[in-house]
Each structure stands twice: as C-alpha cells, then as structure tokens.
mmCIF file with all atom_site columns, N, CA and C in Angstrom:
data_model
loop_
_atom_site.group_PDB
_atom_site.id
_atom_site.type_symbol
_atom_site.label_atom_id
_atom_site.label_alt_id
_atom_site.label_comp_id
_atom_site.label_asym_id
_atom_site.label_entity_id
_atom_site.label_seq_id
_atom_site.pdbx_PDB_ins_code
_atom_site.Cartn_x
_atom_site.Cartn_y
_atom_site.Cartn_z
_atom_site.occupancy
_atom_site.B_iso_or_equiv
_atom_site.pdbx_formal_charge
_atom_site.auth_seq_id
_atom_site.auth_comp_id
_atom_site.auth_asym_id
_atom_site.auth_atom_id
_atom_site.pdbx_PDB_model_num
ATOM 1   N N  . MET D 1 1  ? -0.390 -7.324  11.441  1.00 83.00 ? 838 MET D N  1
ATOM 2   C CA . MET D 1 1  ? -1.587 -7.065  10.676  1.00 83.00 ? 838 MET D CA 1
ATOM 3   C C  . MET D 1 1  ? -1.671 -8.110  9.567   1.00 83.00 ? 838 MET D C  1
ATOM 4   N N  . ASP D 1 2  ? -2.831 -8.678  9.394   1.00 88.00 ? 839 ASP D N  1
ATOM 5   C CA . ASP D 1 2  ? -2.984 -9.692  8.355   1.00 88.00 ? 839 ASP D CA 1
ATOM 6   C C  . ASP D 1 2  ? -3.173 -9.027  6.987   1.00 88.00 ? 839 ASP D C  1
ATOM 7   N N  . GLU D 1 3  ? -3.008 -9.819  5.944   1.00 88.00 ? 840 GLU D N  1
ATOM 8   C CA . GLU D 1 3  ? -3.057 -9.299  4.575   1.00 88.00 ? 840 GLU D CA 1
ATOM 9   C C  . GLU D 1 3  ? -4.403 -8.667  4.242   1.00 88.00 ? 840 GLU D C  1
ATOM 10  N N  . LYS D 1 4  ? -5.484 -9.302  4.639   1.00 91.00 ? 841 LYS D N  1
ATOM 11  C CA . LYS D 1 4  ? -6.822 -8.795  4.322   1.00 91.00 ? 841 LYS D CA 1
ATOM 12  C C  . LYS D 1 4  ? -7.037 -7.410  4.935   1.00 91.00 ? 841 LYS D C  1
ATOM 13  N N  . THR D 1 5  ? -6.639 -7.235  6.180   1.00 92.00 ? 842 THR D N  1
ATOM 14  C CA . THR D 1 5  ? -6.784 -5.947  6.866   1.00 92.00 ? 842 THR D CA 1
ATOM 15  C C  . THR D 1 5  ? -5.922 -4.895  6.187   1.00 92.00 ? 842 THR D C  1
ATOM 16  N N  . LEU D 1 6  ? -4.684 -5.263  5.861   1.00 91.00 ? 843 LEU D N  1
ATOM 17  C CA . LEU D 1 6  ? -3.775 -4.330  5.207   1.00 91.00 ? 843 LEU D CA 1
ATOM 18  C C  . LEU D 1 6  ? -4.334 -3.881  3.860   1.00 91.00 ? 843 LEU D C  1
ATOM 19  N N  . VAL D 1 7  ? -4.818 -4.806  3.080   1.00 91.00 ? 844 VAL D N  1
ATOM 20  C CA . VAL D 1 7  ? -5.368 -4.481  1.756   1.00 91.00 ? 844 VAL D CA 1
ATOM 21  C C  . VAL D 1 7  ? -6.564 -3.535  1.899   1.00 91.00 ? 844 VAL D C  1
ATOM 22  N N  . GLU D 1 8  ? -7.408 -3.771  2.873   1.00 92.00 ? 845 GLU D N  1
ATOM 23  C CA . GLU D 1 8  ? -8.553 -2.893  3.101   1.00 92.00 ? 845 GLU D CA 1
ATOM 24  C C  . GLU D 1 8  ? -8.098 -1.480  3.442   1.00 92.00 ? 845 GLU D C  1
ATOM 25  N N  . LYS D 1 9  ? -7.066 -1.374  4.254   1.00 93.00 ? 846 LYS D N  1
ATOM 26  C CA . LYS D 1 9  ? -6.549 -0.057  4.621   1.00 93.00 ? 846 LYS D CA 1
ATOM 27  C C  . LYS D 1 9  ? -5.894 0.627   3.422   1.00 93.00 ? 846 LYS D C  1
ATOM 28  N N  . LEU D 1 10 ? -5.196 -0.146  2.594   1.00 92.00 ? 847 LEU D N  1
ATOM 29  C CA . LEU D 1 10 ? -4.527 0.432   1.428   1.00 92.00 ? 847 LEU D CA 1
ATOM 30  C C  . LEU D 1 10 ? -5.525 0.964   0.409   1.00 92.00 ? 847 LEU D C  1
ATOM 31  N N  . LYS D 1 11 ? -6.713 0.404   0.373   1.00 91.00 ? 848 LYS D N  1
ATOM 32  C CA . LYS D 1 11 ? -7.742 0.886   -0.549  1.00 91.00 ? 848 LYS D CA 1
ATOM 33  C C  . LYS D 1 11 ? -8.115 2.334   -0.263  1.00 91.00 ? 848 LYS D C  1
ATOM 34  N N  . ASN D 1 12 ? -7.917 2.756   0.980   1.00 93.00 ? 849 ASN D N  1
ATOM 35  C CA . ASN D 1 12 ? -8.361 4.087   1.400   1.00 93.00 ? 849 ASN D CA 1
ATOM 36  C C  . ASN D 1 12 ? -7.257 5.130   1.473   1.00 93.00 ? 849 ASN D C  1
ATOM 37  N N  . VAL D 1 13 ? -6.004 4.761   1.175   1.00 95.00 ? 850 VAL D N  1
ATOM 38  C CA . VAL D 1 13 ? -4.939 5.749   1.250   1.00 95.00 ? 850 VAL D CA 1
ATOM 39  C C  . VAL D 1 13 ? -5.033 6.716   0.074   1.00 95.00 ? 850 VAL D C  1
ATOM 40  N N  . VAL D 1 14 ? -4.751 7.976   0.373   1.00 95.00 ? 851 VAL D N  1
ATOM 41  C CA . VAL D 1 14 ? -4.826 9.019   -0.645  1.00 95.00 ? 851 VAL D CA 1
ATOM 42  C C  . VAL D 1 14 ? -3.513 9.791   -0.724  1.00 95.00 ? 851 VAL D C  1
ATOM 43  N N  . ILE D 1 15 ? -2.897 10.026  0.434   1.00 97.00 ? 852 ILE D N  1
ATOM 44  C CA . ILE D 1 15 ? -1.669 10.805  0.484   1.00 97.00 ? 852 ILE D CA 1
ATOM 45  C C  . ILE D 1 15 ? -0.584 10.016  1.216   1.00 97.00 ? 852 ILE D C  1
ATOM 46  N N  . VAL D 1 16 ? 0.628  10.515  1.127   1.00 97.00 ? 853 VAL D N  1
ATOM 47  C CA . VAL D 1 16 ? 1.774  9.829   1.731   1.00 97.00 ? 853 VAL D CA 1
ATOM 48  C C  . VAL D 1 16 ? 1.580  9.658   3.233   1.00 97.00 ? 853 VAL D C  1
ATOM 49  N N  . ASP D 1 17 ? 0.994  10.647  3.887   1.00 97.00 ? 854 ASP D N  1
ATOM 50  C CA . ASP D 1 17 ? 0.770  10.539  5.333   1.00 97.00 ? 854 ASP D CA 1
ATOM 51  C C  . ASP D 1 17 ? -0.143 9.362   5.674   1.00 97.00 ? 854 ASP D C  1
ATOM 52  N N  . ASP D 1 18 ? -1.092 9.068   4.793   1.00 97.00 ? 855 ASP D N  1
ATOM 53  C CA . ASP D 1 18 ? -1.957 7.895   5.002   1.00 97.00 ? 855 ASP D CA 1
ATOM 54  C C  . ASP D 1 18 ? -1.134 6.609   4.962   1.00 97.00 ? 855 ASP D C  1
ATOM 55  N N  . VAL D 1 19 ? -0.212 6.533   4.003   1.00 96.00 ? 856 VAL D N  1
ATOM 56  C CA . VAL D 1 19 ? 0.645  5.350   3.874   1.00 96.00 ? 856 VAL D CA 1
ATOM 57  C C  . VAL D 1 19 ? 1.539  5.227   5.099   1.00 96.00 ? 856 VAL D C  1
ATOM 58  N N  . LEU D 1 20 ? 2.087  6.350   5.567   1.00 97.00 ? 857 LEU D N  1
ATOM 59  C CA . LEU D 1 20 ? 2.915  6.322   6.774   1.00 97.00 ? 857 LEU D CA 1
ATOM 60  C C  . LEU D 1 20 ? 2.137  5.794   7.968   1.00 97.00 ? 857 LEU D C  1
ATOM 61  N N  . ALA D 1 21 ? 0.883  6.197   8.085   1.00 97.00 ? 858 ALA D N  1
ATOM 62  C CA . ALA D 1 21 ? 0.050  5.739   9.199   1.00 97.00 ? 858 ALA D CA 1
ATOM 63  C C  . ALA D 1 21 ? -0.199 4.237   9.117   1.00 97.00 ? 858 ALA D C  1
ATOM 64  N N  . VAL D 1 22 ? -0.473 3.735   7.917   1.00 96.00 ? 859 VAL D N  1
ATOM 65  C CA . VAL D 1 22 ? -0.693 2.293   7.741   1.00 96.00 ? 859 VAL D CA 1
ATOM 66  C C  . VAL D 1 22 ? 0.597  1.533   8.026   1.00 96.00 ? 859 VAL D C  1
ATOM 67  N N  . ALA D 1 23 ? 1.714  2.048   7.543   1.00 95.00 ? 860 ALA D N  1
ATOM 68  C CA . ALA D 1 23 ? 3.010  1.399   7.788   1.00 95.00 ? 860 ALA D CA 1
ATOM 69  C C  . ALA D 1 23 ? 3.301  1.339   9.285   1.00 95.00 ? 860 ALA D C  1
ATOM 70  N N  . LYS D 1 24 ? 3.046  2.438   9.976   1.00 95.00 ? 861 LYS D N  1
ATOM 71  C CA . LYS D 1 24 ? 3.278  2.468   11.426  1.00 95.00 ? 861 LYS D CA 1
ATOM 72  C C  . LYS D 1 24 ? 2.392  1.447   12.131  1.00 95.00 ? 861 LYS D C  1
ATOM 73  N N  . GLU D 1 25 ? 1.145  1.380   11.698  1.00 94.00 ? 862 GLU D N  1
ATOM 74  C CA . GLU D 1 25 ? 0.208  0.421   12.273  1.00 94.00 ? 862 GLU D CA 1
ATOM 75  C C  . GLU D 1 25 ? 0.666  -1.019  12.022  1.00 94.00 ? 862 GLU D C  1
ATOM 76  N N  . ALA D 1 26 ? 1.362  -1.222  10.889  1.00 92.00 ? 863 ALA D N  1
ATOM 77  C CA . ALA D 1 26 ? 1.879  -2.550  10.540  1.00 92.00 ? 863 ALA D CA 1
ATOM 78  C C  . ALA D 1 26 ? 3.226  -2.823  11.202  1.00 92.00 ? 863 ALA D C  1
ATOM 79  N N  . GLY D 1 27 ? 3.697  -1.870  12.017  1.00 93.00 ? 864 GLY D N  1
ATOM 80  C CA . GLY D 1 27 ? 4.944  -2.062  12.750  1.00 93.00 ? 864 GLY D CA 1
ATOM 81  C C  . GLY D 1 27 ? 6.190  -1.685  11.974  1.00 93.00 ? 864 GLY D C  1
ATOM 82  N N  . LEU D 1 28 ? 6.026  -0.886  10.921  1.00 94.00 ? 865 LEU D N  1
ATOM 83  C CA . LEU D 1 28 ? 7.160  -0.475  10.097  1.00 94.00 ? 865 LEU D CA 1
ATOM 84  C C  . LEU D 1 28 ? 7.515  0.977   10.392  1.00 94.00 ? 865 LEU D C  1
ATOM 85  N N  . ASP D 1 29 ? 8.797  1.264   10.437  1.00 95.00 ? 866 ASP D N  1
ATOM 86  C CA . ASP D 1 29 ? 9.277  2.625   10.683  1.00 95.00 ? 866 ASP D CA 1
ATOM 87  C C  . ASP D 1 29 ? 9.817  3.170   9.366   1.00 95.00 ? 866 ASP D C  1
ATOM 88  N N  . TRP D 1 30 ? 8.925  3.707   8.547   1.00 96.00 ? 867 TRP D N  1
ATOM 89  C CA . TRP D 1 30 ? 9.274  4.146   7.211   1.00 96.00 ? 867 TRP D CA 1
ATOM 90  C C  . TRP D 1 30 ? 9.606  5.620   7.163   1.00 96.00 ? 867 TRP D C  1
ATOM 91  N N  . THR D 1 31 ? 10.424 5.970   6.171   1.00 96.00 ? 868 THR D N  1
ATOM 92  C CA . THR D 1 31 ? 10.692 7.372   5.869   1.00 96.00 ? 868 THR D CA 1
ATOM 93  C C  . THR D 1 31 ? 9.591  7.875   4.952   1.00 96.00 ? 868 THR D C  1
ATOM 94  N N  . TYR D 1 32 ? 9.571  9.180   4.775   1.00 96.00 ? 869 TYR D N  1
ATOM 95  C CA . TYR D 1 32 ? 8.599  9.785   3.871   1.00 96.00 ? 869 TYR D CA 1
ATOM 96  C C  . TYR D 1 32 ? 8.822  9.276   2.450   1.00 96.00 ? 869 TYR D C  1
ATOM 97  N N  . GLU D 1 33 ? 10.088 9.092   2.076   1.00 96.00 ? 870 GLU D N  1
ATOM 98  C CA . GLU D 1 33 ? 10.417 8.619   0.732   1.00 96.00 ? 870 GLU D CA 1
ATOM 99  C C  . GLU D 1 33 ? 9.917  7.191   0.499   1.00 96.00 ? 870 GLU D C  1
ATOM 100 N N  . GLN D 1 34 ? 10.060 6.325   1.490   1.00 96.00 ? 871 GLN D N  1
ATOM 101 C CA . GLN D 1 34 ? 9.570  4.955   1.372   1.00 96.00 ? 871 GLN D CA 1
ATOM 102 C C  . GLN D 1 34 ? 8.054  4.934   1.213   1.00 96.00 ? 871 GLN D C  1
ATOM 103 N N  . ALA D 1 35 ? 7.375  5.776   1.987   1.00 96.00 ? 872 ALA D N  1
ATOM 104 C CA . ALA D 1 35 ? 5.918  5.840   1.906   1.00 96.00 ? 872 ALA D CA 1
ATOM 105 C C  . ALA D 1 35 ? 5.476  6.414   0.558   1.00 96.00 ? 872 ALA D C  1
ATOM 106 N N  . ASP D 1 36 ? 6.226  7.390   0.046   1.00 96.00 ? 873 ASP D N  1
ATOM 107 C CA . ASP D 1 36 ? 5.904  7.970   -1.251  1.00 96.00 ? 873 ASP D CA 1
ATOM 108 C C  . ASP D 1 36 ? 6.041  6.935   -2.359  1.00 96.00 ? 873 ASP D C  1
ATOM 109 N N  . GLU D 1 37 ? 7.091  6.131   -2.292  1.00 95.00 ? 874 GLU D N  1
ATOM 110 C CA . GLU D 1 37 ? 7.284  5.063   -3.280  1.00 95.00 ? 874 GLU D CA 1
ATOM 111 C C  . GLU D 1 37 ? 6.150  4.042   -3.205  1.00 95.00 ? 874 GLU D C  1
ATOM 112 N N  . ALA D 1 38 ? 5.772  3.684   -1.981  1.00 94.00 ? 875 ALA D N  1
ATOM 113 C CA . ALA D 1 38 ? 4.673  2.730   -1.794  1.00 94.00 ? 875 ALA D CA 1
ATOM 114 C C  . ALA D 1 38 ? 3.365  3.309   -2.331  1.00 94.00 ? 875 ALA D C  1
ATOM 115 N N  . LEU D 1 39 ? 3.135  4.608   -2.106  1.00 95.00 ? 876 LEU D N  1
ATOM 116 C CA . LEU D 1 39 ? 1.912  5.240   -2.600  1.00 95.00 ? 876 LEU D CA 1
ATOM 117 C C  . LEU D 1 39 ? 1.856  5.170   -4.124  1.00 95.00 ? 876 LEU D C  1
ATOM 118 N N  . GLY D 1 40 ? 2.984  5.360   -4.770  1.00 92.00 ? 877 GLY D N  1
ATOM 119 C CA . GLY D 1 40 ? 3.019  5.239   -6.223  1.00 92.00 ? 877 GLY D CA 1
ATOM 120 C C  . GLY D 1 40 ? 2.613  3.852   -6.684  1.00 92.00 ? 877 GLY D C  1
ATOM 121 N N  . LYS D 1 41 ? 3.098  2.834   -5.994  1.00 90.00 ? 878 LYS D N  1
ATOM 122 C CA . LYS D 1 41 ? 2.739  1.457   -6.341  1.00 90.00 ? 878 LYS D CA 1
ATOM 123 C C  . LYS D 1 41 ? 1.272  1.175   -6.048  1.00 90.00 ? 878 LYS D C  1
ATOM 124 N N  . ILE D 1 42 ? 0.783  1.722   -4.954  1.00 91.00 ? 879 ILE D N  1
ATOM 125 C CA . ILE D 1 42 ? -0.628 1.539   -4.591  1.00 91.00 ? 879 ILE D CA 1
ATOM 126 C C  . ILE D 1 42 ? -1.515 2.196   -5.642  1.00 91.00 ? 879 ILE D C  1
ATOM 127 N N  . ASN D 1 43 ? -1.189 3.432   -6.006  1.00 90.00 ? 880 ASN D N  1
ATOM 128 C CA . ASN D 1 43 ? -1.996 4.148   -6.993  1.00 90.00 ? 880 ASN D CA 1
ATOM 129 C C  . ASN D 1 43 ? -1.951 3.464   -8.357  1.00 90.00 ? 880 ASN D C  1
ATOM 130 N N  . ALA D 1 44 ? -0.848 2.836   -8.663  1.00 87.00 ? 881 ALA D N  1
ATOM 131 C CA . ALA D 1 44 ? -0.715 2.141   -9.947  1.00 87.00 ? 881 ALA D CA 1
ATOM 132 C C  . ALA D 1 44 ? -1.662 0.947   -10.049 1.00 87.00 ? 881 ALA D C  1
ATOM 133 N N  . THR D 1 45 ? -2.128 0.441   -8.925  1.00 87.00 ? 882 THR D N  1
ATOM 134 C CA . THR D 1 45 ? -3.048 -0.709  -8.948  1.00 87.00 ? 882 THR D CA 1
ATOM 135 C C  . THR D 1 45 ? -4.504 -0.292  -9.082  1.00 87.00 ? 882 THR D C  1
ATOM 136 N N  . LYS D 1 46 ? -4.769 0.998   -8.996  1.00 80.00 ? 883 LYS D N  1
ATOM 137 C CA . LYS D 1 46 ? -6.154 1.474   -8.945  1.00 80.00 ? 883 LYS D CA 1
ATOM 138 C C  . LYS D 1 46 ? -6.730 1.793   -10.322 1.00 80.00 ? 883 LYS D C  1
ATOM 139 N N  . ASN D 1 47 ? -6.481 0.902   -11.283 1.00 74.00 ? 884 ASN D N  1
ATOM 140 C CA . ASN D 1 47 ? -7.131 1.045   -12.577 1.00 74.00 ? 884 ASN D CA 1
ATOM 141 C C  . ASN D 1 47 ? -7.297 -0.332  -13.204 1.00 74.00 ? 884 ASN D C  1
ATOM 142 N N  . ASP D 1 48 ? -8.175 -0.419  -14.154 1.00 67.00 ? 885 ASP D N  1
ATOM 143 C CA . ASP D 1 48 ? -8.503 -1.706  -14.762 1.00 67.00 ? 885 ASP D CA 1
ATOM 144 C C  . ASP D 1 48 ? -7.329 -2.339  -15.494 1.00 67.00 ? 885 ASP D C  1
ATOM 145 N N  . ILE D 1 49 ? -6.518 -1.532  -16.150 1.00 70.00 ? 886 ILE D N  1
ATOM 146 C CA . ILE D 1 49 ? -5.382 -2.060  -16.906 1.00 70.00 ? 886 ILE D CA 1
ATOM 147 C C  . ILE D 1 49 ? -4.380 -2.730  -15.968 1.00 70.00 ? 886 ILE D C  1
ATOM 148 N N  . ALA D 1 50 ? -4.124 -2.122  -14.825 1.00 68.00 ? 887 ALA D N  1
ATOM 149 C CA . ALA D 1 50 ? -3.195 -2.707  -13.859 1.00 68.00 ? 887 ALA D CA 1
ATOM 150 C C  . ALA D 1 50 ? -3.712 -4.051  -13.370 1.00 68.00 ? 887 ALA D C  1
ATOM 151 N N  . GLU D 1 51 ? -4.990 -4.106  -13.094 1.00 65.00 ? 888 GLU D N  1
ATOM 152 C CA . GLU D 1 51 ? -5.577 -5.355  -12.605 1.00 65.00 ? 888 GLU D CA 1
ATOM 153 C C  . GLU D 1 51 ? -5.456 -6.461  -13.646 1.00 65.00 ? 888 GLU D C  1
ATOM 154 N N  . LEU D 1 52 ? -5.670 -6.107  -14.897 1.00 65.00 ? 889 LEU D N  1
ATOM 155 C CA . LEU D 1 52 ? -5.524 -7.096  -15.968 1.00 65.00 ? 889 LEU D CA 1
ATOM 156 C C  . LEU D 1 52 ? -4.077 -7.572  -16.090 1.00 65.00 ? 889 LEU D C  1
ATOM 157 N N  . GLY D 1 53 ? -3.136 -6.687  -15.776 1.00 69.00 ? 890 GLY D N  1
ATOM 158 C CA . GLY D 1 53 ? -1.726 -7.039  -15.843 1.00 69.00 ? 890 GLY D CA 1
ATOM 159 C C  . GLY D 1 53 ? -1.220 -7.754  -14.600 1.00 69.00 ? 890 GLY D C  1
ATOM 160 N N  . GLY D 1 54 ? -2.078 -7.920  -13.615 1.00 72.00 ? 891 GLY D N  1
ATOM 161 C CA . GLY D 1 54 ? -1.693 -8.642  -12.413 1.00 72.00 ? 891 GLY D CA 1
ATOM 162 C C  . GLY D 1 54 ? -1.218 -7.764  -11.277 1.00 72.00 ? 891 GLY D C  1
ATOM 163 N N  . ASP D 1 55 ? -1.249 -6.442  -11.443 1.00 76.00 ? 892 ASP D N  1
ATOM 164 C CA . ASP D 1 55 ? -0.866 -5.536  -10.371 1.00 76.00 ? 892 ASP D CA 1
ATOM 165 C C  . ASP D 1 55 ? -2.063 -5.315  -9.466  1.00 76.00 ? 892 ASP D C  1
ATOM 166 N N  . THR D 1 56 ? -1.991 -5.854  -8.268  1.00 84.00 ? 893 THR D N  1
ATOM 167 C CA . THR D 1 56 ? -3.102 -5.747  -7.330  1.00 84.00 ? 893 THR D CA 1
ATOM 168 C C  . THR D 1 56 ? -2.597 -5.234  -5.990  1.00 84.00 ? 893 THR D C  1
ATOM 169 N N  . LEU D 1 57 ? -3.522 -4.777  -5.154  1.00 85.00 ? 894 LEU D N  1
ATOM 170 C CA . LEU D 1 57 ? -3.148 -4.342  -3.812  1.00 85.00 ? 894 LEU D CA 1
ATOM 171 C C  . LEU D 1 57 ? -2.579 -5.505  -3.008  1.00 85.00 ? 894 LEU D C  1
ATOM 172 N N  . GLU D 1 58 ? -3.072 -6.695  -3.266  1.00 88.00 ? 895 GLU D N  1
ATOM 173 C CA . GLU D 1 58 ? -2.544 -7.868  -2.568  1.00 88.00 ? 895 GLU D CA 1
ATOM 174 C C  . GLU D 1 58 ? -1.067 -8.062  -2.892  1.00 88.00 ? 895 GLU D C  1
ATOM 175 N N  . LYS D 1 59 ? -0.720 -7.862  -4.137  1.00 88.00 ? 896 LYS D N  1
ATOM 176 C CA . LYS D 1 59 ? 0.671  -7.993  -4.574  1.00 88.00 ? 896 LYS D CA 1
ATOM 177 C C  . LYS D 1 59 ? 1.533  -6.913  -3.923  1.00 88.00 ? 896 LYS D C  1
ATOM 178 N N  . VAL D 1 60 ? 1.025  -5.681  -3.870  1.00 85.00 ? 897 VAL D N  1
ATOM 179 C CA . VAL D 1 60 ? 1.754  -4.586  -3.227  1.00 85.00 ? 897 VAL D CA 1
ATOM 180 C C  . VAL D 1 60 ? 1.930  -4.883  -1.746  1.00 85.00 ? 897 VAL D C  1
ATOM 181 N N  . ALA D 1 61 ? 0.891  -5.400  -1.113  1.00 87.00 ? 898 ALA D N  1
ATOM 182 C CA . ALA D 1 61 ? 0.977  -5.713  0.320   1.00 87.00 ? 898 ALA D CA 1
ATOM 183 C C  . ALA D 1 61 ? 2.102  -6.720  0.575   1.00 87.00 ? 898 ALA D C  1
ATOM 184 N N  . LYS D 1 62 ? 2.212  -7.707  -0.287  1.00 88.00 ? 899 LYS D N  1
ATOM 185 C CA . LYS D 1 62 ? 3.252  -8.726  -0.117  1.00 88.00 ? 899 LYS D CA 1
ATOM 186 C C  . LYS D 1 62 ? 4.646  -8.166  -0.419  1.00 88.00 ? 899 LYS D C  1
ATOM 187 N N  . GLU D 1 63 ? 4.763  -7.442  -1.530  1.00 87.00 ? 900 GLU D N  1
ATOM 188 C CA . GLU D 1 63 ? 6.071  -6.946  -1.952  1.00 87.00 ? 900 GLU D CA 1
ATOM 189 C C  . GLU D 1 63 ? 6.581  -5.794  -1.090  1.00 87.00 ? 900 GLU D C  1
ATOM 190 N N  . VAL D 1 64 ? 5.726  -4.834  -0.824  1.00 86.00 ? 901 VAL D N  1
ATOM 191 C CA . VAL D 1 64 ? 6.157  -3.623  -0.162  1.00 86.00 ? 901 VAL D CA 1
ATOM 192 C C  . VAL D 1 64 ? 6.094  -3.724  1.362   1.00 86.00 ? 901 VAL D C  1
ATOM 193 N N  . PHE D 1 65 ? 5.023  -4.322  1.852   1.00 86.00 ? 902 PHE D N  1
ATOM 194 C CA . PHE D 1 65 ? 4.832  -4.406  3.295   1.00 86.00 ? 902 PHE D CA 1
ATOM 195 C C  . PHE D 1 65 ? 5.320  -5.728  3.885   1.00 86.00 ? 902 PHE D C  1
ATOM 196 N N  . GLY D 1 66 ? 5.700  -6.661  3.046   1.00 84.00 ? 903 GLY D N  1
ATOM 197 C CA . GLY D 1 66 ? 6.208  -7.925  3.536   1.00 84.00 ? 903 GLY D CA 1
ATOM 198 C C  . GLY D 1 66 ? 5.167  -8.805  4.200   1.00 84.00 ? 903 GLY D C  1
ATOM 199 N N  . ILE D 1 67 ? 3.918  -8.637  3.830   1.00 77.00 ? 904 ILE D N  1
ATOM 200 C CA . ILE D 1 67 ? 2.823  -9.424  4.432   1.00 77.00 ? 904 ILE D CA 1
ATOM 201 C C  . ILE D 1 67 ? 2.610  -10.674 3.633   1.00 77.00 ? 904 ILE D C  1
#
C-alpha cells in the first residue's frame, strides 16, 4: 500500500479494530496492543496543535507502518 492510500485510510479510523483492518490490508500482522498504540498516535495528529508541532498522519504512516 502506498503512503497516500494509507494516510487516507488512517483519516477514517475511529477504533482499534479499524486500525487492525488497515494494518492487515497493509500486510502487517498486528496485535490488539500494537493497533491500540498506533490509534493513540493517529488520534494525537488530529488537532491543530499537533500539526503545528509536526505530528502528521504522514509521519505516523512512516514511523508506525513503515511506509
């Protein structure tokens, strides 16, 4: 999965099961705990202060999903 597609999918995640589904689609076999940690990082990017600090979904995609 390319970065642009992954970022678009991450914009729509709401619960850990959503993250697990995206991870599976990206070819990752994650535990519930890994997906929960990723969801925390994803949610942390969904505000203006995070964006100003450089925390973006693109950054999460690279760091967490290895894209």
